Amino acid sequence: MTEGNQIFRSAVRADLEGIVGMLADDHLGRTRENPDLPLERSYEEAFLAISQDPNNELIVAERNGNLAGVLQLTFLPSLTYRGSWRAMIEGVRVAASMRGSGVGGGLIRHAIGLAEEKGCRLVQLTTDKGRPDAVRFYESLGFCTTHEGMKLRLDKGDGIE
């Protein structure tokens, strides 16, 4: 799909280094990602698992032939809401040089469109409390803080914060 001068498409293996670079390019990502080449095998394994799962999609935005953004969209069947599907957006990043240019909004709108095509009843996402700009960004797109999110870390002691 194209929006303005952006193209949205499924990620391919050749995008992986650029995607990991974007994931690592902020104050939180630097503590938990490793963009050093060659990439750790775990990134390859995760990419393969995502690309082979029909309920997962890794979507990239391209602008002028350059990787500009990424997100993961996961479709979840649910018994709630009368057995409807929901979509979960994760790992949203925009290349530093493209922030504030509409790439992120385009990516999110594209993901919402895919969720609507799938028949999802709602789209959900979480954002780290350490990213107040992200909270404002998602609110500007119509997302509401309706729940308090909680996480349980199972990977304690692995050096990732």
mmCIF file of N, CA, C and O in Angstrom, residues 4-75:
data_model
loop_
_atom_site.group_PDB
_atom_site.id
_atom_site.type_symbol
_atom_site.label_atom_id
_atom_site.label_comp_id
_atom_site.label_asym_id
_atom_site.label_seq_id
_atom_site.Cartn_x
_atom_site.Cartn_y
_atom_site.Cartn_z
ATOM 1 N N GLY A 4 0.863 8.790 0.215
ATOM 2 C CA GLY A 4 1.775 9.878 -0.109
ATOM 3 C C GLY A 4 3.000 9.310 -0.785
ATOM 4 O O GLY A 4 2.911 8.557 -1.740
ATOM 5 N N ASN A 5 4.171 9.667 -0.273
ATOM 6 C CA ASN A 5 5.409 9.139 -0.854
ATOM 7 C C ASN A 5 5.973 7.982 -0.028
ATOM 8 O O ASN A 5 7.151 7.706 -0.063
ATOM 9 N N GLN A 6 5.069 7.308 0.719
ATOM 10 C CA GLN A 6 5.464 6.161 1.529
ATOM 11 C C GLN A 6 4.868 4.883 0.957
ATOM 12 O O GLN A 6 3.756 4.889 0.458
ATOM 13 N N ILE A 7 5.615 3.817 1.072
ATOM 14 C CA ILE A 7 5.140 2.491 0.683
ATOM 15 C C ILE A 7 5.154 1.629 1.934
ATOM 16 O O ILE A 7 6.136 1.638 2.693
ATOM 17 N N PHE A 8 4.071 0.893 2.158
ATOM 18 C CA PHE A 8 3.988 -0.041 3.274
ATOM 19 C C PHE A 8 3.966 -1.441 2.701
ATOM 20 O O PHE A 8 3.204 -1.724 1.781
ATOM 21 N N ARG A 9 4.817 -2.315 3.250
ATOM 22 C CA ARG A 9 4.923 -3.675 2.736
ATOM 23 C C ARG A 9 5.380 -4.599 3.846
ATOM 24 O O ARG A 9 5.862 -4.150 4.891
ATOM 25 N N SER A 10 5.242 -5.886 3.592
ATOM 26 C CA SER A 10 5.774 -6.882 4.521
ATOM 27 C C SER A 10 7.295 -6.837 4.467
ATOM 28 O O SER A 10 7.891 -6.701 3.392
ATOM 29 N N ALA A 11 7.903 -6.953 5.622
ATOM 30 C CA ALA A 11 9.362 -6.953 5.699
ATOM 31 C C ALA A 11 9.914 -8.209 5.035
ATOM 32 O O ALA A 11 9.301 -9.275 5.068
ATOM 33 N N VAL A 12 11.089 -8.072 4.461
ATOM 34 C CA VAL A 12 11.825 -9.207 3.899
ATOM 35 C C VAL A 12 13.148 -9.319 4.651
ATOM 36 O O VAL A 12 13.565 -8.390 5.360
ATOM 37 N N ARG A 13 13.796 -10.450 4.523
ATOM 38 C CA ARG A 13 15.039 -10.713 5.259
ATOM 39 C C ARG A 13 16.056 -9.593 5.077
ATOM 40 O O ARG A 13 16.764 -9.222 6.016
ATOM 41 N N ALA A 14 16.135 -9.012 3.897
ATOM 42 C CA ALA A 14 17.105 -7.948 3.632
ATOM 43 C C ALA A 14 16.854 -6.700 4.480
ATOM 44 O O ALA A 14 17.744 -5.862 4.630
ATOM 45 N N ASP A 15 15.670 -6.578 5.063
ATOM 46 C CA ASP A 15 15.336 -5.434 5.919
ATOM 47 C C ASP A 15 15.799 -5.611 7.358
ATOM 48 O O ASP A 15 15.801 -4.649 8.133
ATOM 49 N N LEU A 16 16.168 -6.826 7.743
ATOM 50 C CA LEU A 16 16.357 -7.146 9.151
ATOM 51 C C LEU A 16 17.394 -6.269 9.846
ATOM 52 O O LEU A 16 17.148 -5.771 10.951
ATOM 53 N N GLU A 17 18.552 -6.048 9.243
ATOM 54 C CA GLU A 17 19.573 -5.224 9.889
ATOM 55 C C GLU A 17 19.054 -3.813 10.129
ATOM 56 O O GLU A 17 19.265 -3.224 11.192
ATOM 57 N N GLY A 18 18.367 -3.241 9.147
ATOM 58 C CA GLY A 18 17.806 -1.903 9.306
ATOM 59 C C GLY A 18 16.728 -1.845 10.371
ATOM 60 O O GLY A 18 16.636 -0.873 11.126
ATOM 61 N N ILE A 19 15.917 -2.889 10.445
ATOM 62 C CA ILE A 19 14.866 -2.948 11.473
ATOM 63 C C ILE A 19 15.488 -2.982 12.862
ATOM 64 O O ILE A 19 15.104 -2.213 13.745
ATOM 65 N N VAL A 20 16.463 -3.856 13.061
ATOM 66 C CA VAL A 20 17.111 -3.948 14.381
ATOM 67 C C VAL A 20 17.800 -2.624 14.711
ATOM 68 O O VAL A 20 17.760 -2.164 15.861
ATOM 69 N N GLY A 21 18.383 -1.986 13.717
ATOM 70 C CA GLY A 21 18.989 -0.672 13.943
ATOM 71 C C GLY A 21 17.981 0.347 14.441
ATOM 72 O O GLY A 21 18.261 1.123 15.361
ATOM 73 N N MET A 22 16.776 0.345 13.865
ATOM 74 C CA MET A 22 15.727 1.261 14.334
ATOM 75 C C MET A 22 15.279 0.907 15.746
ATOM 76 O O MET A 22 15.031 1.791 16.564
ATOM 77 N N LEU A 23 15.145 -0.393 16.031
ATOM 78 C CA LEU A 23 14.724 -0.812 17.370
ATOM 79 C C LEU A 23 15.720 -0.363 18.441
ATOM 80 O O LEU A 23 15.345 -0.071 19.567
ATOM 81 N N ALA A 24 16.993 -0.295 18.069
ATOM 82 C CA ALA A 24 18.043 0.074 19.021
ATOM 83 C C ALA A 24 18.249 1.577 19.121
ATOM 84 O O ALA A 24 18.962 2.036 20.015
ATOM 85 N N ASP A 25 17.609 2.340 18.259
ATOM 86 C CA ASP A 25 17.919 3.765 18.145
ATOM 87 C C ASP A 25 17.022 4.661 18.996
ATOM 88 O O ASP A 25 16.374 5.576 18.490
ATOM 89 N N ASP A 26 16.950 4.383 20.272
ATOM 90 C CA ASP A 26 16.359 5.319 21.234
ATOM 91 C C ASP A 26 16.864 4.959 22.626
ATOM 92 O O ASP A 26 17.556 3.957 22.801
ATOM 93 N N HIS A 27 16.532 5.771 23.612
ATOM 94 C CA HIS A 27 17.104 5.589 24.946
ATOM 95 C C HIS A 27 16.728 4.258 25.584
ATOM 96 O O HIS A 27 17.494 3.716 26.379
ATOM 97 N N LEU A 28 15.590 3.695 25.256
ATOM 98 C CA LEU A 28 15.207 2.388 25.803
ATOM 99 C C LEU A 28 15.764 1.244 24.949
ATOM 100 O O LEU A 28 16.250 0.251 25.475
ATOM 101 N N GLY A 29 15.683 1.389 23.649
ATOM 102 C CA GLY A 29 16.164 0.339 22.755
ATOM 103 C C GLY A 29 17.645 0.061 22.888
ATOM 104 O O GLY A 29 18.090 -1.075 22.727
ATOM 105 N N ARG A 30 18.423 1.100 23.193
ATOM 106 C CA ARG A 30 19.862 0.906 23.350
ATOM 107 C C ARG A 30 20.195 -0.082 24.464
ATOM 108 O O ARG A 30 21.233 -0.718 24.427
ATOM 109 N N THR A 31 19.310 -0.191 25.462
ATOM 110 C CA THR A 31 19.592 -1.072 26.590
ATOM 111 C C THR A 31 19.163 -2.511 26.337
ATOM 112 O O THR A 31 19.539 -3.396 27.097
ATOM 113 N N ARG A 32 18.372 -2.747 25.280
ATOM 114 C CA ARG A 32 17.863 -4.110 25.102
ATOM 115 C C ARG A 32 18.081 -4.702 23.719
ATOM 116 O O ARG A 32 17.787 -5.876 23.509
ATOM 117 N N GLU A 33 18.567 -3.915 22.790
ATOM 118 C CA GLU A 33 18.814 -4.430 21.437
ATOM 119 C C GLU A 33 20.305 -4.378 21.137
ATOM 120 O O GLU A 33 21.044 -3.600 21.743
ATOM 121 N N ASN A 34 20.732 -5.195 20.174
ATOM 122 C CA ASN A 34 22.130 -5.214 19.760
ATOM 123 C C ASN A 34 22.190 -5.197 18.235
ATOM 124 O O ASN A 34 22.050 -6.241 17.595
ATOM 125 N N PRO A 35 22.423 -4.007 17.649
ATOM 126 C CA PRO A 35 22.450 -3.906 16.191
ATOM 127 C C PRO A 35 23.786 -4.289 15.561
ATOM 128 O O PRO A 35 23.953 -4.196 14.342
ATOM 129 N N ASP A 36 24.758 -4.729 16.380
ATOM 130 C CA ASP A 36 26.072 -5.088 15.843
ATOM 131 C C ASP A 36 25.935 -6.220 14.831
ATOM 132 O O ASP A 36 25.174 -7.168 15.026
ATOM 133 N N LEU A 37 26.725 -6.102 13.759
ATOM 134 C CA LEU A 37 26.727 -7.128 12.708
ATOM 135 C C LEU A 37 27.889 -8.075 12.927
ATOM 136 O O LEU A 37 28.966 -7.631 13.334
ATOM 137 N N PRO A 38 27.746 -9.338 12.657
ATOM 138 C CA PRO A 38 26.492 -9.961 12.242
ATOM 139 C C PRO A 38 25.483 -9.973 13.397
ATOM 140 O O PRO A 38 25.863 -10.054 14.564
ATOM 141 N N LEU A 39 24.210 -9.884 13.037
ATOM 142 C CA LEU A 39 23.160 -9.893 14.048
ATOM 143 C C LEU A 39 23.157 -11.203 14.818
ATOM 144 O O LEU A 39 23.507 -12.257 14.281
ATOM 145 N N GLU A 40 22.741 -11.108 16.071
ATOM 146 C CA GLU A 40 22.586 -12.314 16.869
ATOM 147 C C GLU A 40 21.566 -13.234 16.201
ATOM 148 O O GLU A 40 20.590 -12.780 15.607
ATOM 149 N N ARG A 41 21.787 -14.518 16.316
ATOM 150 C CA ARG A 41 20.917 -15.524 15.694
ATOM 151 C C ARG A 41 19.460 -15.391 16.142
ATOM 152 O O ARG A 41 18.541 -15.681 15.388
ATOM 153 N N SER A 42 19.236 -14.927 17.353
ATOM 154 C CA SER A 42 17.871 -14.794 17.867
ATOM 155 C C SER A 42 17.025 -13.861 16.998
ATOM 156 O O SER A 42 15.818 -14.076 16.864
ATOM 157 N N TYR A 43 17.635 -12.841 16.399
ATOM 158 C CA TYR A 43 16.879 -11.950 15.504
ATOM 159 C C TYR A 43 16.433 -12.705 14.251
ATOM 160 O O TYR A 43 15.303 -12.547 13.791
ATOM 161 N N GLU A 44 17.331 -13.516 13.699
ATOM 162 C CA GLU A 44 16.999 -14.324 12.514
ATOM 163 C C GLU A 44 15.859 -15.291 12.837
ATOM 164 O O GLU A 44 14.920 -15.443 12.053
ATOM 165 N N GLU A 45 15.955 -15.939 13.988
ATOM 166 C CA GLU A 45 14.933 -16.908 14.385
ATOM 167 C C GLU A 45 13.583 -16.230 14.592
ATOM 168 O O GLU A 45 12.546 -16.756 14.176
ATOM 169 N N ALA A 46 13.589 -15.067 15.225
ATOM 170 C CA ALA A 46 12.336 -14.338 15.445
ATOM 171 C C ALA A 46 11.742 -13.878 14.114
ATOM 172 O O ALA A 46 10.526 -14.004 13.896
ATOM 173 N N PHE A 47 12.586 -13.367 13.221
ATOM 174 C CA PHE A 47 12.099 -12.932 11.909
ATOM 175 C C PHE A 47 11.441 -14.098 11.173
ATOM 176 O O PHE A 47 10.352 -13.959 10.614
ATOM 177 N N LEU A 48 12.076 -15.252 11.195
ATOM 178 C CA LEU A 48 11.538 -16.430 10.529
ATOM 179 C C LEU A 48 10.199 -16.845 11.147
ATOM 180 O O LEU A 48 9.225 -17.121 10.437
ATOM 181 N N ALA A 49 10.125 -16.868 12.467
ATOM 182 C CA ALA A 49 8.877 -17.244 13.144
ATOM 183 C C ALA A 49 7.745 -16.278 12.799
ATOM 184 O O ALA A 49 6.616 -16.703 12.519
ATOM 185 N N ILE A 50 8.041 -14.987 12.802
ATOM 186 C CA ILE A 50 7.021 -13.984 12.474
ATOM 187 C C ILE A 50 6.576 -14.147 11.025
ATOM 188 O O ILE A 50 5.377 -14.151 10.727
ATOM 189 N N SER A 51 7.526 -14.295 10.123
ATOM 190 C CA SER A 51 7.175 -14.357 8.695
ATOM 191 C C SER A 51 6.421 -15.636 8.328
ATOM 192 O O SER A 51 5.691 -15.657 7.344
ATOM 193 N N GLN A 52 6.562 -16.693 9.126
ATOM 194 C CA GLN A 52 5.861 -17.942 8.839
ATOM 195 C C GLN A 52 4.510 -18.061 9.547
ATOM 196 O O GLN A 52 3.763 -18.989 9.280
ATOM 197 N N ASP A 53 4.205 -17.124 10.428
ATOM 198 C CA ASP A 53 2.967 -17.172 11.205
ATOM 199 C C ASP A 53 1.886 -16.358 10.500
ATOM 200 O O ASP A 53 2.028 -15.151 10.337
ATOM 201 N N PRO A 54 0.784 -16.984 10.080
ATOM 202 C CA PRO A 54 -0.245 -16.238 9.349
ATOM 203 C C PRO A 54 -0.950 -15.174 10.188
ATOM 204 O O PRO A 54 -1.627 -14.315 9.630
ATOM 205 N N ASN A 55 -0.775 -15.207 11.501
ATOM 206 C CA ASN A 55 -1.388 -14.190 12.361
ATOM 207 C C ASN A 55 -0.405 -13.123 12.813
ATOM 208 O O ASN A 55 -0.696 -12.345 13.715
ATOM 209 N N ASN A 56 0.753 -13.073 12.172
ATOM 210 C CA ASN A 56 1.761 -12.057 12.466
ATOM 211 C C ASN A 56 2.238 -11.434 11.171
ATOM 212 O O ASN A 56 2.387 -12.121 10.160
ATOM 213 N N GLU A 57 2.501 -10.153 11.246
ATOM 214 C CA GLU A 57 3.083 -9.480 10.091
ATOM 215 C C GLU A 57 4.041 -8.409 10.584
ATOM 216 O O GLU A 57 3.730 -7.641 11.497
ATOM 217 N N LEU A 58 5.215 -8.380 9.990
ATOM 218 C CA LEU A 58 6.196 -7.342 10.246
ATOM 219 C C LEU A 58 6.086 -6.395 9.055
ATOM 220 O O LEU A 58 6.360 -6.783 7.920
ATOM 221 N N ILE A 59 5.655 -5.175 9.324
ATOM 222 C CA ILE A 59 5.372 -4.216 8.270
ATOM 223 C C ILE A 59 6.419 -3.115 8.305
ATOM 224 O O ILE A 59 6.718 -2.570 9.372
ATOM 225 N N VAL A 60 6.960 -2.788 7.149
ATOM 226 C CA VAL A 60 7.911 -1.689 7.059
ATOM 227 C C VAL A 60 7.325 -0.576 6.201
ATOM 228 O O VAL A 60 6.495 -0.809 5.323
ATOM 229 N N ALA A 61 7.784 0.625 6.500
ATOM 230 C CA ALA A 61 7.489 1.797 5.677
ATOM 231 C C ALA A 61 8.768 2.143 4.934
ATOM 232 O O ALA A 61 9.856 2.117 5.514
ATOM 233 N N GLU A 62 8.614 2.452 3.665
ATOM 234 C CA GLU A 62 9.730 2.899 2.841
ATOM 235 C C GLU A 62 9.409 4.296 2.351
ATOM 236 O O GLU A 62 8.271 4.577 1.977
ATOM 237 N N ARG A 63 10.402 5.147 2.364
ATOM 238 C CA ARG A 63 10.239 6.476 1.790
ATOM 239 C C ARG A 63 11.458 6.733 0.922
ATOM 240 O O ARG A 63 12.581 6.621 1.388
ATOM 241 N N ASN A 64 11.203 7.071 -0.330
ATOM 242 C CA ASN A 64 12.282 7.334 -1.290
ATOM 243 C C ASN A 64 13.291 6.181 -1.332
ATOM 244 O O ASN A 64 14.490 6.396 -1.405
ATOM 245 N N GLY A 65 12.779 4.954 -1.242
ATOM 246 C CA GLY A 65 13.626 3.777 -1.323
ATOM 247 C C GLY A 65 14.372 3.439 -0.051
ATOM 248 O O GLY A 65 15.148 2.481 -0.025
ATOM 249 N N ASN A 66 14.168 4.208 1.010
ATOM 250 C CA ASN A 66 14.857 3.963 2.279
ATOM 251 C C ASN A 66 13.892 3.425 3.321
ATOM 252 O O ASN A 66 12.737 3.852 3.381
ATOM 253 N N LEU A 67 14.391 2.533 4.168
ATOM 254 C CA LEU A 67 13.604 2.012 5.277
ATOM 255 C C LEU A 67 13.325 3.167 6.236
ATOM 256 O O LEU A 67 14.243 3.837 6.698
ATOM 257 N N ALA A 68 12.047 3.420 6.505
ATOM 258 C CA ALA A 68 11.673 4.591 7.293
ATOM 259 C C ALA A 68 10.982 4.228 8.605
ATOM 260 O O ALA A 68 10.962 5.036 9.535
ATOM 261 N N GLY A 69 10.389 3.045 8.702
ATOM 262 C CA GLY A 69 9.679 2.664 9.915
ATOM 263 C C GLY A 69 9.319 1.199 9.905
ATOM 264 O O GLY A 69 9.401 0.529 8.868
ATOM 265 N N VAL A 70 8.895 0.720 11.071
ATOM 266 C CA VAL A 70 8.540 -0.690 11.218
ATOM 267 C C VAL A 70 7.532 -0.848 12.340
ATOM 268 O O VAL A 70 7.490 -0.037 13.271
ATOM 269 N N LEU A 71 6.716 -1.869 12.242
ATOM 270 C CA LEU A 71 5.876 -2.312 13.354
ATOM 271 C C LEU A 71 5.538 -3.771 13.144
ATOM 272 O O LEU A 71 5.617 -4.297 12.035
ATOM 273 N N GLN A 72 5.187 -4.423 14.235
ATOM 274 C CA GLN A 72 4.696 -5.799 14.184
ATOM 275 C C GLN A 72 3.211 -5.772 14.484
ATOM 276 O O GLN A 72 2.780 -5.160 15.456
ATOM 277 N N LEU A 73 2.435 -6.442 13.645
ATOM 278 C CA LEU A 73 0.991 -6.537 13.817
ATOM 279 C C LEU A 73 0.648 -8.002 14.040
ATOM 280 O O LEU A 73 0.988 -8.861 13.224
ATOM 281 N N THR A 74 -0.001 -8.266 15.151
ATOM 282 C CA THR A 74 -0.387 -9.631 15.507
ATOM 283 C C THR A 74 -1.896 -9.697 15.636
ATOM 284 O O THR A 74 -2.507 -8.859 16.303
ATOM 285 N N PHE A 75 -2.496 -10.682 14.995
ATOM 286 C CA PHE A 75 -3.938 -10.903 15.091
ATOM 287 C C PHE A 75 -4.195 -11.981 16.129
ATOM 288 O O PHE A 75 -3.582 -13.051 16.094
#
